[in-house]
Short mmCIF file of C-alpha atoms and ligand atoms in Angstrom, two decimals:
data_model
loop_
_atom_site.label_atom_id
_atom_site.label_comp_id
_atom_site.label_asym_id
_atom_site.label_seq_id
_atom_site.Cartn_x
_atom_site.Cartn_y
_atom_site.Cartn_z
CA MET A 25 -11.63 -21.79 3.93
CA LYS A 26 -8.08 -21.41 5.21
CA VAL A 27 -5.83 -18.87 3.60
CA LEU A 28 -2.10 -18.16 4.20
CA SER A 29 -1.38 -14.52 3.50
CA VAL A 30 2.32 -13.94 2.79
CA ALA A 31 3.78 -10.45 2.99
CA SER A 32 7.05 -8.71 3.75
CA GLU A 33 5.32 -6.13 6.05
CA CYS A 34 2.13 -6.03 8.11
CA ALA A 35 0.67 -3.24 10.18
CA PRO A 36 0.85 -2.46 13.03
CA LEU A 37 4.03 -4.54 13.46
CA VAL A 38 6.20 -3.35 10.57
CA LYS A 39 5.26 -0.82 7.90
CA THR A 40 6.90 1.11 5.13
CA GLY A 41 3.82 1.76 3.02
CA GLY A 42 0.26 0.78 2.20
CA LEU A 43 1.18 -2.97 1.67
CA ALA A 44 1.42 -3.17 5.43
CA ASP A 45 -1.93 -1.59 5.99
CA VAL A 46 -3.56 -4.10 3.58
CA ALA A 47 -1.75 -7.11 4.98
CA GLY A 48 -2.79 -6.02 8.51
CA ALA A 49 -6.42 -5.41 7.64
CA LEU A 50 -7.20 -8.43 5.39
CA PRO A 51 -7.47 -11.09 8.10
CA GLY A 52 -10.13 -9.12 10.06
CA ALA A 53 -12.06 -8.21 6.87
CA LEU A 54 -12.09 -11.79 5.63
CA ASP A 55 -13.13 -13.20 8.96
CA ALA A 56 -16.58 -11.79 8.30
CA GLU A 57 -16.64 -13.92 5.06
CA GLY A 58 -15.84 -17.18 6.84
CA VAL A 59 -12.18 -17.07 5.84
CA GLU A 60 -9.58 -18.14 8.32
CA MET A 61 -6.48 -16.17 7.45
CA ARG A 62 -3.06 -16.45 9.01
CA THR A 63 -0.10 -14.38 7.91
CA LEU A 64 3.50 -15.36 7.28
CA LEU A 65 6.01 -12.61 8.01
CA PRO A 66 9.80 -12.46 8.04
CA GLY A 67 11.32 -12.74 11.51
CA TYR A 68 12.58 -9.16 11.74
CA PRO A 69 13.57 -8.12 15.30
CA VAL A 70 10.31 -6.34 15.83
CA ALA A 71 8.20 -9.22 14.71
CA MET A 72 10.12 -11.57 16.91
CA ALA A 73 9.74 -9.25 19.87
CA ALA A 74 5.94 -8.91 19.35
CA LEU A 75 5.14 -12.59 19.08
CA LYS A 76 3.35 -13.93 22.16
CA SER A 77 3.57 -17.48 23.47
CA ALA A 78 4.94 -18.85 20.20
CA LYS A 79 5.37 -22.52 19.24
CA THR A 80 7.77 -23.93 16.70
CA VAL A 81 5.74 -25.52 13.97
CA MET A 82 8.46 -26.15 11.29
CA GLU A 83 12.21 -26.34 11.13
CA ASP A 84 14.60 -26.04 8.27
CA PRO A 85 18.26 -26.84 8.73
CA ASP A 86 19.37 -24.91 5.60
CA LEU A 87 17.03 -22.15 4.46
CA PHE A 88 19.15 -20.37 1.81
CA GLY A 89 22.30 -20.47 3.85
CA GLY A 90 21.37 -20.96 7.50
CA PRO A 91 19.06 -22.72 9.93
CA ALA A 92 15.55 -21.38 10.30
CA ARG A 93 12.26 -22.14 12.04
CA VAL A 94 8.64 -21.07 11.74
CA LEU A 95 7.03 -19.82 14.97
CA ALA A 96 3.28 -19.71 15.25
CA GLY A 97 1.64 -17.29 17.63
CA LYS A 98 -0.36 -14.14 18.11
CA ALA A 99 0.76 -10.49 17.94
CA ALA A 100 -1.46 -7.35 17.67
CA GLY A 101 -4.56 -9.44 17.29
CA LEU A 102 -3.14 -11.26 14.23
CA SER A 103 -2.49 -15.12 13.85
CA LEU A 104 1.04 -15.16 12.69
CA TYR A 105 3.68 -17.49 11.37
CA VAL A 106 6.99 -15.80 11.82
CA LEU A 107 10.00 -17.04 9.90
CA ASP A 108 12.85 -17.02 12.39
CA ALA A 109 15.96 -16.97 10.14
CA PRO A 110 18.55 -14.81 11.86
CA HIS A 111 21.04 -15.00 8.96
CA LEU A 112 18.42 -13.25 6.83
CA TYR A 113 16.32 -11.04 9.03
CA ASP A 114 18.13 -10.35 12.36
CA ARG A 115 19.33 -6.92 11.21
CA PRO A 116 18.92 -3.51 12.81
CA GLY A 117 16.88 -0.75 11.38
CA ALA A 118 14.89 -0.64 8.21
CA ILE A 119 13.60 -3.89 6.68
CA TYR A 120 14.82 -3.55 3.02
CA HIS A 121 18.09 -1.65 3.46
CA GLY A 122 21.02 -1.05 5.75
CA ALA A 123 22.04 2.14 7.55
CA ASP A 124 23.66 3.47 4.39
CA GLY A 125 20.28 3.50 2.64
CA GLN A 126 21.33 0.90 0.10
CA ASP A 127 19.14 -2.24 -0.36
CA TRP A 128 20.59 -5.29 1.37
CA PRO A 129 22.63 -7.07 -1.35
CA ASP A 130 21.01 -10.39 -0.45
CA ASN A 131 17.42 -9.15 -0.71
CA ALA A 132 16.49 -11.61 -3.47
CA LEU A 133 17.62 -14.53 -1.22
CA ARG A 134 15.99 -12.96 1.92
CA PHE A 135 12.54 -12.88 0.28
CA ALA A 136 12.99 -16.08 -1.80
CA ALA A 137 13.27 -17.80 1.62
CA LEU A 138 9.86 -16.30 2.53
CA GLY A 139 8.27 -17.72 -0.59
CA TRP A 140 9.95 -21.01 -0.11
CA THR A 141 8.62 -21.32 3.44
CA ALA A 142 5.17 -20.22 2.32
CA ALA A 143 5.19 -23.08 -0.27
CA ARG A 144 6.28 -25.61 2.35
CA ILE A 145 3.43 -24.55 4.60
CA GLY A 146 1.12 -24.88 1.61
CA SER A 147 2.26 -28.24 0.49
CA ALA A 148 2.76 -29.94 3.87
CA GLY A 149 0.97 -27.74 6.41
CA ALA A 150 2.42 -26.27 9.56
CA GLY A 151 1.45 -27.95 12.81
CA LYS A 152 -2.08 -29.11 12.23
CA TRP A 153 -2.99 -26.24 10.01
CA ARG A 154 -2.86 -26.34 6.24
CA PRO A 155 -4.14 -23.68 3.93
CA SER A 156 -6.25 -24.25 0.78
CA VAL A 157 -4.93 -21.05 -0.70
CA LEU A 158 -1.68 -18.93 -0.60
CA HIS A 159 -2.35 -15.23 -0.99
CA VAL A 160 1.02 -13.80 -1.81
CA HIS A 161 1.74 -9.99 -1.95
CA ASP A 162 4.21 -8.26 -4.29
CA TRP A 163 7.59 -9.37 -5.52
CA GLN A 164 8.86 -10.35 -2.09
CA ALA A 165 6.45 -13.33 -1.84
CA ALA A 166 5.94 -13.80 -5.55
CA LEU A 167 8.16 -16.92 -5.90
CA ALA A 168 5.90 -18.93 -3.62
CA PRO A 169 3.50 -20.18 -6.41
CA LEU A 170 6.44 -21.48 -8.47
CA TYR A 171 8.02 -23.29 -5.49
CA LEU A 172 4.58 -24.61 -4.51
CA ARG A 173 4.19 -26.33 -7.91
CA GLN A 174 7.51 -28.17 -7.39
CA MET A 175 6.82 -29.52 -4.01
CA PRO A 176 4.93 -32.81 -3.40
CA GLY A 177 1.26 -31.95 -2.64
CA GLY A 178 1.75 -28.37 -3.73
CA ASP A 179 -0.66 -28.86 -6.74
CA LYS A 180 -3.55 -29.12 -4.31
CA VAL A 181 -3.19 -25.62 -3.08
CA GLY A 182 -4.44 -22.54 -4.86
CA ALA A 183 -2.27 -19.38 -5.28
CA LEU A 184 -3.30 -15.77 -5.73
CA LEU A 185 -0.77 -13.07 -6.36
CA THR A 186 -1.67 -9.43 -5.56
CA ILE A 187 0.38 -6.75 -7.22
CA HIS A 188 0.50 -3.68 -5.02
CA ASN A 189 3.05 -1.80 -7.20
CA ILE A 190 4.54 -3.06 -10.51
CA ALA A 191 7.38 -0.61 -10.23
CA PHE A 192 9.07 -3.08 -7.85
CA GLN A 193 9.65 -6.38 -9.65
CA GLY A 194 12.27 -8.09 -7.49
CA LEU A 195 15.03 -8.28 -10.16
CA ALA A 196 18.05 -10.47 -9.61
CA PRO A 197 20.98 -11.41 -11.88
CA ALA A 198 20.59 -14.58 -14.00
CA GLY A 199 23.58 -16.00 -12.18
CA ASP A 200 21.38 -16.23 -8.95
CA LEU A 201 19.14 -18.88 -10.47
CA HIS A 202 20.59 -21.80 -8.53
CA ALA A 203 21.09 -19.95 -5.32
CA LEU A 204 17.32 -19.01 -5.63
CA ARG A 205 16.44 -22.69 -6.23
CA LEU A 206 14.69 -21.87 -9.52
CA PRO A 207 14.41 -24.34 -12.33
CA GLU A 208 16.56 -23.50 -15.35
CA SER A 209 13.63 -24.43 -17.56
CA GLY A 210 11.68 -21.36 -16.32
CA PHE A 211 14.38 -18.86 -17.39
CA THR A 212 12.56 -17.98 -20.68
CA ALA A 213 10.39 -15.11 -21.91
CA SER A 214 7.30 -17.10 -21.06
CA GLY A 215 8.63 -17.88 -17.57
CA TYR A 216 10.47 -15.69 -15.03
CA GLU A 217 13.08 -14.18 -17.36
CA TYR A 218 12.88 -10.32 -17.76
CA TRP A 219 15.31 -8.65 -20.04
CA GLY A 220 18.08 -11.12 -19.15
CA GLN A 221 17.44 -10.95 -15.47
CA ILE A 222 15.25 -12.86 -13.05
CA SER A 223 11.98 -11.14 -12.06
CA THR A 224 10.27 -12.68 -9.04
CA LEU A 225 7.12 -10.64 -9.70
CA LYS A 226 6.96 -12.06 -13.17
CA ALA A 227 7.28 -15.55 -11.81
CA GLY A 228 4.26 -14.86 -9.65
CA ILE A 229 2.26 -13.51 -12.60
CA VAL A 230 3.02 -16.74 -14.53
CA TRP A 231 2.70 -19.35 -11.87
CA ALA A 232 -0.17 -18.01 -9.72
CA ASP A 233 -3.67 -19.35 -10.50
CA LYS A 234 -4.98 -15.84 -10.35
CA VAL A 235 -3.49 -12.44 -10.23
CA SER A 236 -5.06 -9.30 -8.84
CA THR A 237 -4.10 -5.79 -8.19
CA VAL A 238 -5.43 -3.16 -5.84
CA SER A 239 -7.93 -1.17 -7.99
CA PRO A 240 -9.96 -1.74 -11.08
CA THR A 241 -8.42 1.25 -12.92
CA TYR A 242 -4.82 0.18 -12.07
CA ALA A 243 -5.74 -3.33 -13.43
CA ARG A 244 -6.71 -1.66 -16.76
CA GLU A 245 -3.63 0.54 -16.69
CA LEU A 246 -1.33 -2.37 -16.12
CA MET A 247 -2.49 -3.86 -19.35
CA THR A 248 -1.10 -0.88 -21.30
CA PRO A 249 2.47 -0.31 -22.37
CA GLU A 250 2.40 3.07 -20.57
CA PHE A 251 1.99 1.55 -17.11
CA GLY A 252 2.77 -2.13 -17.49
CA MET A 253 6.55 -1.83 -17.28
CA GLY A 254 6.98 -4.50 -19.91
CA LEU A 255 4.53 -6.91 -18.26
CA ASP A 256 1.47 -5.58 -19.95
CA GLY A 257 1.40 -8.24 -22.60
CA LEU A 258 1.79 -10.99 -20.04
CA LEU A 259 -1.03 -9.54 -17.84
CA ARG A 260 -3.32 -9.22 -20.91
CA SER A 261 -2.64 -12.92 -21.69
CA ARG A 262 -3.97 -13.91 -18.28
CA GLY A 263 -7.40 -12.71 -19.41
CA ALA A 264 -10.11 -13.18 -16.82
CA ASP A 265 -7.55 -14.49 -14.36
CA PHE A 266 -6.33 -10.94 -13.85
CA SER A 267 -8.56 -8.45 -12.02
CA GLY A 268 -8.60 -5.39 -9.77
CA ILE A 269 -10.08 -5.41 -6.26
CA LEU A 270 -10.08 -2.03 -4.49
CA ASN A 271 -8.38 -1.70 -1.12
CA GLY A 272 -10.44 -0.64 1.83
CA VAL A 273 -9.20 1.13 4.96
CA ASP A 274 -9.33 0.04 8.56
CA THR A 275 -12.40 2.10 9.64
CA ASP A 276 -11.67 1.56 13.31
CA VAL A 277 -8.17 2.95 13.07
CA TRP A 278 -9.34 5.77 10.75
CA ASN A 279 -12.43 7.09 12.43
CA PRO A 280 -12.72 10.83 13.25
CA ALA A 281 -15.31 10.10 16.01
CA THR A 282 -13.02 7.83 18.01
CA ASP A 283 -9.54 8.88 17.00
CA THR A 284 -7.30 8.83 20.03
CA ALA A 285 -4.45 10.62 18.17
CA ILE A 286 -6.49 13.85 18.11
CA LYS A 287 -7.65 15.89 21.14
CA HIS A 288 -11.15 16.58 19.96
CA PRO A 289 -12.66 13.74 17.99
CA TYR A 290 -15.60 14.77 15.71
CA LYS A 291 -18.59 13.27 14.02
CA THR A 292 -19.62 16.07 11.65
CA PRO A 293 -17.53 18.45 9.45
CA ARG A 294 -18.21 21.32 11.90
CA GLY A 295 -16.34 19.44 14.59
CA LYS A 296 -13.23 19.70 12.46
CA ALA A 297 -12.44 23.33 13.42
CA ARG A 298 -10.65 22.38 16.65
CA ALA A 299 -8.50 19.77 14.91
CA LYS A 300 -7.52 22.40 12.25
CA ALA A 301 -6.62 25.00 14.85
CA ALA A 302 -4.53 22.46 16.79
CA LEU A 303 -2.73 21.38 13.52
CA ARG A 304 -1.92 25.01 12.75
CA ARG A 305 -0.45 25.45 16.18
CA GLU A 306 1.52 22.23 15.96
CA PHE A 307 2.97 23.16 12.57
CA GLY A 308 3.48 26.83 13.46
CA LEU A 309 1.07 28.07 10.63
CA PRO A 310 -0.61 31.49 10.98
CA ASP A 311 -4.33 31.93 10.41
CA ALA A 312 -5.11 32.32 6.70
CA PRO A 313 -8.24 32.71 4.55
CA GLY A 314 -7.62 29.87 2.17
CA PRO A 315 -7.81 26.00 2.55
CA LEU A 316 -5.23 24.28 4.81
CA THR A 317 -4.02 21.39 2.57
CA VAL A 318 -2.17 18.40 3.99
CA LEU A 319 -0.01 15.68 2.55
CA VAL A 320 1.26 12.39 4.13
CA SER A 321 3.50 10.47 1.77
CA ARG A 322 6.58 8.68 0.87
CA LEU A 323 8.64 11.41 -1.00
CA THR A 324 9.29 9.69 -4.30
CA GLN A 325 8.98 10.24 -8.05
CA GLN A 326 5.77 8.15 -8.01
CA LYS A 327 3.96 10.57 -5.80
CA GLY A 328 4.35 13.62 -8.06
CA LEU A 329 5.68 15.88 -5.41
CA ASP A 330 8.15 17.59 -7.82
CA MET A 331 5.10 18.84 -9.75
CA LEU A 332 3.50 20.01 -6.59
CA LEU A 333 6.57 22.25 -5.77
CA GLU A 334 5.85 24.17 -8.95
CA ALA A 335 2.07 24.25 -8.77
CA LEU A 336 1.91 25.32 -5.05
CA PRO A 337 2.40 29.14 -5.51
CA VAL A 338 -1.06 29.24 -7.01
CA LEU A 339 -2.61 27.98 -3.85
CA LEU A 340 -0.37 30.14 -1.57
CA HIS A 341 -1.39 33.31 -3.52
CA ARG A 342 -4.95 32.44 -2.76
CA GLY A 343 -4.27 32.34 0.98
CA GLY A 344 -4.05 28.55 1.10
CA GLN A 345 -1.51 26.59 3.14
CA LEU A 346 0.29 23.30 3.12
CA ALA A 347 1.37 21.07 6.03
CA LEU A 348 3.42 18.08 4.88
CA LEU A 349 4.68 14.90 6.55
CA GLY A 350 6.89 12.64 4.61
CA SER A 351 10.23 11.11 4.04
CA GLY A 352 12.19 9.54 1.22
CA ASP A 353 14.17 11.00 -1.65
CA PRO A 354 16.83 13.36 -0.10
CA ALA A 355 16.47 15.83 -2.94
CA LEU A 356 12.73 16.18 -2.40
CA GLU A 357 13.19 16.34 1.45
CA SER A 358 15.51 19.31 1.09
CA ALA A 359 13.37 20.98 -1.57
CA TYR A 360 10.44 20.90 0.81
CA ARG A 361 12.47 22.02 3.74
CA GLU A 362 13.69 25.05 1.69
CA LEU A 363 10.22 25.83 0.56
CA ALA A 364 8.94 25.83 4.24
CA ALA A 365 11.86 28.17 5.20
CA ARG A 366 10.83 30.69 2.47
CA GLU A 367 7.02 30.47 2.61
CA PRO A 368 5.19 31.27 5.86
CA GLY A 369 2.17 29.24 4.48
CA VAL A 370 4.17 26.03 4.21
CA ALA A 371 5.24 23.81 7.12
CA VAL A 372 7.14 20.53 6.68
CA HIS A 373 7.95 17.68 8.96
CA ILE A 374 10.45 15.17 7.51
CA GLY A 375 9.97 11.83 9.15
CA TYR A 376 7.63 8.98 9.76
CA ASP A 377 5.02 9.40 12.37
CA GLU A 378 1.69 7.49 12.56
CA ALA A 379 0.04 9.67 15.17
CA MET A 380 1.08 12.90 13.38
CA ALA A 381 -0.41 11.44 10.18
CA HIS A 382 -3.79 11.26 11.98
CA ARG A 383 -3.50 14.82 13.22
CA LEU A 384 -2.84 16.06 9.72
CA ILE A 385 -5.62 14.13 8.14
CA ALA A 386 -8.10 15.26 10.81
CA GLY A 387 -6.98 18.91 10.75
CA GLY A 388 -6.64 19.59 7.07
CA ASN A 389 -9.36 20.96 4.81
CA ALA A 390 -8.06 18.99 1.82
CA ILE A 391 -5.50 16.30 1.25
CA LEU A 392 -3.25 16.26 -1.81
CA VAL A 393 -2.34 13.11 -3.72
CA PRO A 394 -0.85 14.25 -7.07
CA SER A 395 0.73 10.83 -8.00
CA ARG A 396 2.01 10.02 -11.41
CA PHE A 397 0.71 6.55 -10.85
CA GLU A 398 -1.06 5.13 -7.87
CA PRO A 399 -2.05 1.45 -7.62
CA CYS A 400 -4.64 2.30 -5.01
CA GLY A 401 -3.58 4.86 -2.53
CA LEU A 402 -4.96 4.95 1.02
CA THR A 403 -4.56 8.51 2.23
CA GLN A 404 -7.26 9.88 -0.11
CA MET A 405 -9.69 7.43 1.56
CA TYR A 406 -8.56 8.55 5.01
CA GLY A 407 -9.27 12.03 3.77
CA LEU A 408 -12.86 11.08 2.79
CA ARG A 409 -13.57 9.60 6.19
CA TYR A 410 -12.40 12.76 7.90
CA GLY A 411 -14.21 15.22 5.66
CA THR A 412 -10.76 16.33 4.33
CA LEU A 413 -11.49 16.67 0.62
CA PRO A 414 -9.02 14.81 -1.61
CA VAL A 415 -7.31 16.50 -4.60
CA VAL A 416 -6.00 13.54 -6.58
CA ALA A 417 -4.48 12.65 -9.94
CA LEU A 418 -6.77 10.81 -12.31
CA THR A 419 -4.91 7.51 -12.14
CA GLY A 420 -5.24 4.08 -10.54
CA GLY A 421 -7.20 3.73 -7.31
CA LEU A 422 -7.30 7.56 -6.95
CA ALA A 423 -9.64 7.54 -9.96
CA ASP A 424 -11.79 4.79 -8.34
CA THR A 425 -12.30 6.53 -4.97
CA VAL A 426 -12.88 10.20 -5.59
CA ILE A 427 -15.93 11.73 -7.35
CA PRO A 428 -14.85 15.10 -8.95
CA ALA A 429 -16.73 18.30 -8.26
CA ASN A 430 -18.04 18.86 -11.79
CA PRO A 431 -21.43 20.44 -12.26
CA ALA A 432 -23.30 17.13 -12.59
CA ALA A 433 -21.75 15.55 -9.44
CA LEU A 434 -22.26 18.83 -7.45
CA GLY A 435 -25.87 18.90 -8.54
CA ALA A 436 -26.41 15.29 -7.60
CA GLU A 437 -24.91 15.82 -4.15
CA ALA A 438 -22.18 13.27 -5.05
CA ALA A 439 -18.97 15.25 -5.32
CA THR A 440 -16.21 14.30 -2.85
CA GLY A 441 -13.09 15.96 -4.18
CA LEU A 442 -11.12 17.20 -7.13
CA GLN A 443 -9.32 15.23 -9.97
CA VAL A 444 -6.25 16.34 -11.80
CA TYR A 445 -6.09 15.47 -15.50
CA PRO A 446 -3.84 15.20 -17.34
CA VAL A 447 -1.22 14.63 -14.55
CA THR A 448 0.83 17.75 -15.15
CA THR A 449 2.02 20.74 -13.18
CA ASP A 450 -0.41 23.04 -15.05
CA ALA A 451 -3.48 20.85 -14.42
CA LEU A 452 -2.51 20.50 -10.75
CA ALA A 453 -2.14 24.34 -10.44
CA GLN A 454 -5.60 24.71 -11.96
CA ALA A 455 -6.95 22.18 -9.56
CA LEU A 456 -5.50 24.06 -6.55
CA SER A 457 -7.04 27.23 -7.83
CA ARG A 458 -10.38 25.56 -8.12
CA LEU A 459 -9.98 24.18 -4.65
CA ALA A 460 -9.59 27.82 -3.41
CA ASP A 461 -12.77 28.74 -5.35
CA LEU A 462 -14.79 25.98 -3.74
CA PHE A 463 -13.43 26.61 -0.32
CA ALA A 464 -14.72 30.26 -0.61
CA LEU A 465 -18.23 28.73 -0.99
CA PRO A 466 -18.92 27.46 2.47
CA GLU A 467 -22.26 25.78 1.71
CA VAL A 468 -20.93 23.87 -1.29
CA TRP A 469 -17.82 22.87 0.62
CA ALA A 470 -19.89 21.59 3.60
CA ARG A 471 -22.04 19.46 1.24
CA MET A 472 -18.97 18.02 -0.30
CA GLN A 473 -17.62 17.14 3.12
CA LYS A 474 -20.87 15.47 3.97
CA ASN A 475 -20.73 13.40 0.71
CA ALA A 476 -17.18 12.47 1.48
CA MET A 477 -17.86 11.38 5.05
CA ALA A 478 -20.78 9.25 3.84
CA GLN A 479 -18.63 7.21 1.35
CA ASP A 480 -18.07 3.56 2.21
CA VAL A 481 -14.31 3.13 2.30
CA SER A 482 -14.40 -0.08 4.38
CA TRP A 483 -13.23 -3.53 3.34
CA ARG A 484 -16.71 -4.89 3.23
CA ARG A 485 -17.27 -5.10 -0.52
CA SER A 486 -13.67 -6.07 -1.38
CA ALA A 487 -13.61 -8.84 1.28
CA VAL A 488 -16.57 -10.45 -0.53
CA ASP A 489 -14.58 -10.26 -3.83
CA TYR A 490 -11.37 -11.79 -2.35
CA ALA A 491 -13.39 -14.63 -0.75
CA ALA A 492 -14.97 -15.41 -4.08
CA LEU A 493 -11.52 -15.54 -5.69
CA TYR A 494 -10.24 -17.91 -3.02
CA GLN A 495 -13.26 -20.13 -3.68
CA GLU A 496 -12.46 -20.32 -7.37
CA ILE A 497 -8.91 -21.45 -6.80
CA ALA A 498 -9.31 -23.60 -3.70
CA HIS A 499 -10.81 -26.50 -5.58
CA ARG A 500 -7.26 -27.90 -5.81
CA ALA A 501 -6.94 -28.52 -2.04
P1 ADP B 8 2.26 3.71 -0.68
O1 ADP B 8 1.99 2.35 -0.19
O2 ADP B 8 2.63 3.83 -2.13
O3 ADP B 8 3.25 4.45 0.16
P2 ADP B 8 -0.50 4.31 0.24
O4 ADP B 8 -1.27 5.56 0.16
O5 ADP B 8 -1.11 2.98 -0.19
O6 ADP B 8 0.95 4.53 -0.55
O7 ADP B 8 0.01 4.04 1.77
C1 ADP B 8 0.86 4.82 2.50
C2 ADP B 8 0.62 4.52 3.94
O8 ADP B 8 1.78 4.92 4.70
C3 ADP B 8 -0.57 5.23 4.53
O9 ADP B 8 -1.05 4.52 5.63
C4 ADP B 8 0.03 6.55 5.01
O10 ADP B 8 -0.69 7.15 6.06
C5 ADP B 8 1.37 6.03 5.54
N1 ADP B 8 2.46 6.99 5.54
C6 ADP B 8 3.19 7.41 4.43
N2 ADP B 8 4.16 8.23 4.83
C7 ADP B 8 4.09 8.44 6.13
C8 ADP B 8 4.74 9.16 7.14
N3 ADP B 8 5.77 10.00 6.86
N4 ADP B 8 4.33 9.14 8.45
C9 ADP B 8 3.24 8.34 8.75
N5 ADP B 8 2.61 7.61 7.87
C10 ADP B 8 2.95 7.61 6.57
C1 GLC B 9 1.49 0.16 -2.95
C2 GLC B 9 0.87 1.23 -3.83
C3 GLC B 9 -0.29 2.02 -3.17
C4 GLC B 9 -1.28 0.97 -2.57
C5 GLC B 9 -0.54 0.12 -1.64
C6 GLC B 9 -1.45 -0.91 -0.88
O1 GLC B 9 2.37 0.66 -2.06
O2 GLC B 9 1.92 2.27 -4.13
O3 GLC B 9 -0.97 2.78 -4.17
O4 GLC B 9 -2.38 1.69 -1.90
O5 GLC B 9 0.47 -0.59 -2.26
O6 GLC B 9 -2.05 -1.76 -1.90
#
């Protein structure tokens, strides 16, 4: 089984969020299931620089306004196709926006070119390699299935779309239709039209053979008006062709026993004490009797961090602390900076730092993920792995990965964290208070840590599910 995974980011090469972690981990996870996966990535400067002994396997004299070629090679242990198209990707800095923080105005074209090239590799192969399935991720790759169906031979290749976050739909003005090489006949309510605009994500939902999302609970949520962002009816209409497959985490990268980002790796919860002391030193936090909570996140509305600002005093009054690493919305960045300046129990690092994320997750007693919605979420799973108990909103993949500390779960030695429901400031404050209660019961806390560290958060089960989906749609090849 040969599968081409198509994504706009892929760890460890280029990452803005969990999509990159998933794209980076899938090839290794699926290898164990007999799937040979290669990954098509845009030729950002970092991707071009990382590529080793590359060969040109495809050329395109006019890829949406300029010449392009596909290079095949290896980087960071991954088999890559890198789309070298300087007019689209040879830009400094962030991958989706310029130095002014504004999205590049030609983002629709930049990623349509990715989908187009994926479809060409699917329909005609690249070099001697031709996939039976295209696995496309999010709106950036979501036009590939539609393009595929228009190319000779494209009907023989299966297409799976995975939705990592429906809040990003790849909208473009209707006037871009020709520039994006889209058939006019598809600009209807049952095609890729979305409230008078083009939605590339919607095109993927309509044209892919199957659609998945990154947790079973988010799949159910997406079929409701509250979470579906206008696409709930369409997703319901896909019936059994739409499902949720839970993400895993890379258990080699996130392993407290071998983590090179921390000075004193540990195997049991007791070994955590040194990581905690080191974290307090690093963040300038004094000793305190309550739990040291940590947070590693994009600072956006999705993540519920405005609610946390209001709920946090409850934890601080109980002797708890917060160490936060994140970046994003400038208003949230300054609100957290101000909070840290005021409260000795709060320390904040605004920025993006992979190694520091490891030190936080290793050193914290609990990790907070109070998201308003969360398709899957990865940091709560890192927390489980490190005996850092997750406090999560009861939504999406957070609901699927944390077993709440209610009397039944505590009695059955199953509890791994706390859930917040409904997702409000009050409920979050109550959960933080309960967290302090549980932390004051060392035996109960230690048992929960043991339960958490014993959870299987690997890709093993989900890799089996993805491989089965590929089998179902590969009959066309
Ligand atoms: P999302 O993709 O919505 O941002 P996820 O929980 O799926 O949420 O994935 C976020 C990923 O990005 C995790 O691997 C997390 O550790 C990482 N991350 C987020 N913010 C930072 C940061 N400021 N520094 C380092 N890593 C971060
Ligand atoms: C998205 C979601 C996040 C998920 C990640 C990987 O960025 O916001 O919940 O874990 O994709 O699938």
